[in-house]
Amino acid sequence: MHVRTLVRGLAATLAVAFALAGGQAAAVPSTTADGALAPRVLTYDASGAAEFKTAVNRGAAIWNESVDGVELRPVAAGQRANIRILADNGWPRALPGALGNGTVYIGRQAVNQGYDTVRISSHELGHILGLPDRKPGPCSSLMSGSTAGTSCKNPYPNAAEKAEVEENFGGALVLPTGAPRNAVIVD
Ligand SMILES: [Zn+2]
């Protein structure tokens, strides 16, 4: 019990440190009434996602259906989101910050080539949740990204990808796996 409290306190301290260092909204773990670890709530702002808003909301909903450790919610008006989602004319990419924070670009270059917008959205959100690319890979893998081809419309993480995200958000002191903080992950 003592150790758990200490670990939780340390995690909160780290989250504050990230917020101070990166200027980003901190994702602080919370607990339910019975002391169990509640899903980490991360907010996202899709107001800059232009024609991809619906796809982005679907991608977020897919993660909510797929994992228990984290929940993606649209940010309330006037609040700062953990995740910013923007549309642009480049290739889709993610700029992860501290685990669960960052910016995602839904790039029209891939959309114009025929890649599925919901798969792109959940793939890029996967990077924010700490997953690296797994390329080349099959359509059953979300993080195989574009290597699965334009015919692949699967927006769901596979069992291993789900487990990795659960692990990322289940442990209080787990830092981002995958790319180093602030690196750009293209596609
Ligand atoms: Zn990727």
Short mmCIF file of C-alpha atoms and ligand atoms in Angstrom, two decimals:
data_model
loop_
_atom_site.label_atom_id
_atom_site.label_comp_id
_atom_site.label_asym_id
_atom_site.label_seq_id
_atom_site.Cartn_x
_atom_site.Cartn_y
_atom_site.Cartn_z
CA MET A 1 0.00 0.00 0.00
CA HIS A 2 2.82 2.32 0.99
CA VAL A 3 4.80 1.46 -2.14
CA ARG A 4 1.78 1.99 -4.34
CA THR A 5 1.22 5.44 -2.87
CA LEU A 6 4.86 6.32 -3.38
CA VAL A 7 4.82 5.11 -6.97
CA ARG A 8 1.68 7.07 -7.65
CA GLY A 9 3.18 10.18 -6.11
CA LEU A 10 6.29 9.79 -8.21
CA ALA A 11 4.24 9.34 -11.35
CA ALA A 12 2.35 12.52 -10.61
CA THR A 13 5.65 14.32 -10.05
CA LEU A 14 6.97 13.04 -13.38
CA ALA A 15 3.82 14.11 -15.16
CA VAL A 16 4.21 17.59 -13.72
CA ALA A 17 7.87 17.58 -14.79
CA PHE A 18 6.83 16.70 -18.35
CA ALA A 19 4.25 19.44 -18.31
CA LEU A 20 6.84 21.95 -17.17
CA ALA A 21 9.49 20.75 -19.62
CA GLY A 22 7.29 20.36 -22.67
CA GLY A 23 4.53 22.81 -21.92
CA GLN A 24 2.04 20.08 -22.68
CA ALA A 25 -1.05 18.98 -20.85
CA ALA A 26 -0.07 16.29 -18.37
CA ALA A 27 -1.80 12.94 -18.32
CA VAL A 28 -1.95 12.12 -14.64
CA PRO A 29 -3.18 8.64 -13.68
CA SER A 30 -6.31 8.65 -11.58
CA THR A 31 -7.94 5.99 -9.47
CA THR A 32 -11.50 4.82 -9.05
CA ALA A 33 -13.28 4.81 -5.66
CA ASP A 34 -12.01 1.31 -4.88
CA GLY A 35 -8.42 2.26 -5.64
CA ALA A 36 -8.15 0.51 -9.01
CA LEU A 37 -6.31 2.37 -11.74
CA ALA A 38 -8.90 4.14 -13.90
CA PRO A 39 -8.35 4.52 -17.64
CA ARG A 40 -6.04 7.41 -18.39
CA VAL A 41 -8.19 10.04 -20.07
CA LEU A 42 -6.48 11.86 -22.91
CA THR A 43 -8.22 14.70 -24.69
CA TYR A 44 -7.90 15.36 -28.40
CA ASP A 45 -8.69 18.43 -30.46
CA ALA A 46 -9.86 17.64 -33.98
CA SER A 47 -11.03 21.17 -34.74
CA GLY A 48 -8.15 21.54 -37.20
CA ALA A 49 -8.76 18.21 -38.90
CA ALA A 50 -10.97 19.76 -41.61
CA GLU A 51 -12.62 17.08 -43.78
CA PHE A 52 -11.08 14.30 -41.65
CA LYS A 53 -12.95 15.09 -38.40
CA THR A 54 -15.32 12.14 -38.73
CA ALA A 55 -12.46 9.76 -39.52
CA VAL A 56 -10.49 11.06 -36.54
CA ASN A 57 -13.47 10.59 -34.20
CA ARG A 58 -13.87 7.05 -35.53
CA GLY A 59 -10.16 6.35 -35.01
CA ALA A 60 -10.42 7.55 -31.41
CA ALA A 61 -13.54 5.44 -30.85
CA ILE A 62 -11.72 2.39 -32.19
CA TRP A 63 -8.97 2.83 -29.58
CA ASN A 64 -11.62 3.23 -26.88
CA GLU A 65 -13.24 -0.03 -27.99
CA SER A 66 -9.89 -1.78 -28.18
CA VAL A 67 -8.12 -0.97 -24.90
CA ASP A 68 -9.04 -0.42 -21.24
CA GLY A 69 -6.02 1.52 -20.02
CA VAL A 70 -6.62 4.73 -21.90
CA GLU A 71 -9.63 6.66 -23.12
CA LEU A 72 -9.59 9.33 -25.84
CA ARG A 73 -12.14 12.09 -25.41
CA PRO A 74 -12.87 15.20 -27.47
CA VAL A 75 -11.50 18.21 -25.61
CA ALA A 76 -13.96 20.65 -24.08
CA ALA A 77 -14.17 24.09 -25.65
CA GLY A 78 -11.49 26.39 -24.36
CA GLN A 79 -9.40 23.59 -22.85
CA ARG A 80 -5.93 22.54 -23.94
CA ALA A 81 -5.89 19.05 -25.46
CA ASN A 82 -3.28 16.33 -24.98
CA ILE A 83 -3.45 15.58 -28.70
CA ARG A 84 -3.85 18.06 -31.54
CA ILE A 85 -5.01 16.72 -34.89
CA LEU A 86 -4.52 18.75 -38.03
CA ALA A 87 -5.10 18.25 -41.73
CA ASP A 88 -2.43 19.23 -44.24
CA ASN A 89 -1.18 18.38 -47.72
CA GLY A 90 1.84 16.33 -46.64
CA TRP A 91 2.23 12.67 -45.75
CA PRO A 92 0.44 11.58 -42.54
CA ARG A 93 2.69 11.82 -39.51
CA ALA A 94 2.83 12.08 -35.74
CA LEU A 95 4.96 14.24 -33.48
CA PRO A 96 4.71 12.46 -30.13
CA GLY A 97 5.63 14.32 -26.96
CA ALA A 98 5.41 12.71 -23.54
CA LEU A 99 3.39 9.48 -23.70
CA GLY A 100 -0.18 10.30 -24.70
CA ASN A 101 0.65 13.80 -25.93
CA GLY A 102 1.55 15.20 -29.31
CA THR A 103 0.38 16.39 -32.69
CA VAL A 104 -0.98 14.30 -35.54
CA TYR A 105 -1.20 15.37 -39.17
CA ILE A 106 -3.72 13.63 -41.42
CA GLY A 107 -1.86 14.25 -44.65
CA ARG A 108 -3.83 14.52 -47.87
CA GLN A 109 -0.94 13.10 -49.89
CA ALA A 110 -1.74 9.57 -48.67
CA VAL A 111 -5.49 10.14 -48.79
CA ASN A 112 -5.19 11.23 -52.43
CA GLN A 113 -3.27 8.03 -53.17
CA GLY A 114 -6.21 6.03 -51.85
CA TYR A 115 -5.21 5.22 -48.27
CA ASP A 116 -8.10 4.84 -45.84
CA THR A 117 -8.69 7.89 -43.62
CA VAL A 118 -9.90 5.94 -40.57
CA ARG A 119 -6.90 3.60 -40.72
CA ILE A 120 -4.60 6.62 -41.05
CA SER A 121 -6.28 8.23 -38.02
CA SER A 122 -6.04 5.21 -35.73
CA HIS A 123 -2.48 4.49 -36.94
CA GLU A 124 -1.29 8.00 -36.08
CA LEU A 125 -3.12 7.92 -32.74
CA GLY A 126 -1.28 4.63 -32.15
CA HIS A 127 2.01 6.55 -32.34
CA ILE A 128 0.74 9.01 -29.71
CA LEU A 129 -0.13 6.00 -27.53
CA GLY A 130 3.49 4.86 -27.77
CA LEU A 131 3.50 2.41 -30.67
CA PRO A 132 6.31 2.39 -33.26
CA ASP A 133 5.84 1.55 -36.93
CA ARG A 134 5.98 -2.17 -37.78
CA LYS A 135 6.96 -2.14 -41.45
CA PRO A 136 6.62 -3.93 -43.67
CA GLY A 137 3.63 -5.73 -42.26
CA PRO A 138 0.23 -7.23 -43.05
CA CYS A 139 -3.15 -5.47 -43.10
CA SER A 140 -4.01 -7.14 -39.77
CA SER A 141 -1.38 -4.92 -38.17
CA LEU A 142 -2.39 -1.30 -37.64
CA MET A 143 1.21 -0.16 -37.34
CA SER A 144 2.21 -1.69 -40.68
CA GLY A 145 0.75 1.55 -42.03
CA SER A 146 1.08 2.18 -45.73
CA THR A 147 3.07 -1.03 -46.33
CA ALA A 148 -0.23 -2.95 -46.21
CA GLY A 149 -1.29 -1.15 -49.39
CA THR A 150 -4.18 1.10 -50.33
CA SER A 151 -6.62 -1.83 -50.38
CA CYS A 152 -6.11 -2.28 -46.62
CA LYS A 153 -8.86 -0.55 -44.69
CA ASN A 154 -8.33 -2.23 -41.31
CA PRO A 155 -8.37 0.49 -38.62
CA TYR A 156 -8.06 -1.90 -35.64
CA PRO A 157 -4.91 -2.68 -33.67
CA ASN A 158 -4.05 -6.39 -33.49
CA ALA A 159 -3.71 -8.27 -30.19
CA ALA A 160 -0.01 -7.43 -29.78
CA GLU A 161 -0.58 -3.75 -30.51
CA LYS A 162 -3.46 -3.61 -28.01
CA ALA A 163 -1.32 -5.34 -25.37
CA GLU A 164 1.51 -2.88 -25.90
CA VAL A 165 -0.77 0.10 -25.36
CA GLU A 166 -2.29 -1.51 -22.25
CA GLU A 167 1.24 -1.99 -20.94
CA ASN A 168 2.18 1.61 -21.76
CA PHE A 169 -0.76 2.96 -19.80
CA GLY A 170 -1.09 0.29 -17.14
CA GLY A 171 2.28 0.90 -15.50
CA ALA A 172 2.63 4.16 -13.61
CA LEU A 173 6.28 4.72 -14.50
CA VAL A 174 6.41 3.54 -18.10
CA LEU A 175 7.94 6.07 -20.45
CA PRO A 176 7.24 6.11 -24.18
CA THR A 177 8.44 3.07 -26.07
CA GLY A 178 8.92 3.54 -29.77
CA ALA A 179 10.47 6.73 -31.03
CA PRO A 180 12.27 9.14 -28.76
CA ARG A 181 10.28 12.09 -27.49
CA ASN A 182 9.72 14.89 -29.95
CA ALA A 183 10.89 12.84 -32.94
CA VAL A 184 8.73 12.99 -36.03
CA ILE A 185 7.23 9.68 -37.06
CA VAL A 186 6.41 9.82 -40.73
CA ASP A 187 3.36 7.74 -41.62
ZN ZN B 1 3.47 5.27 -38.61
#
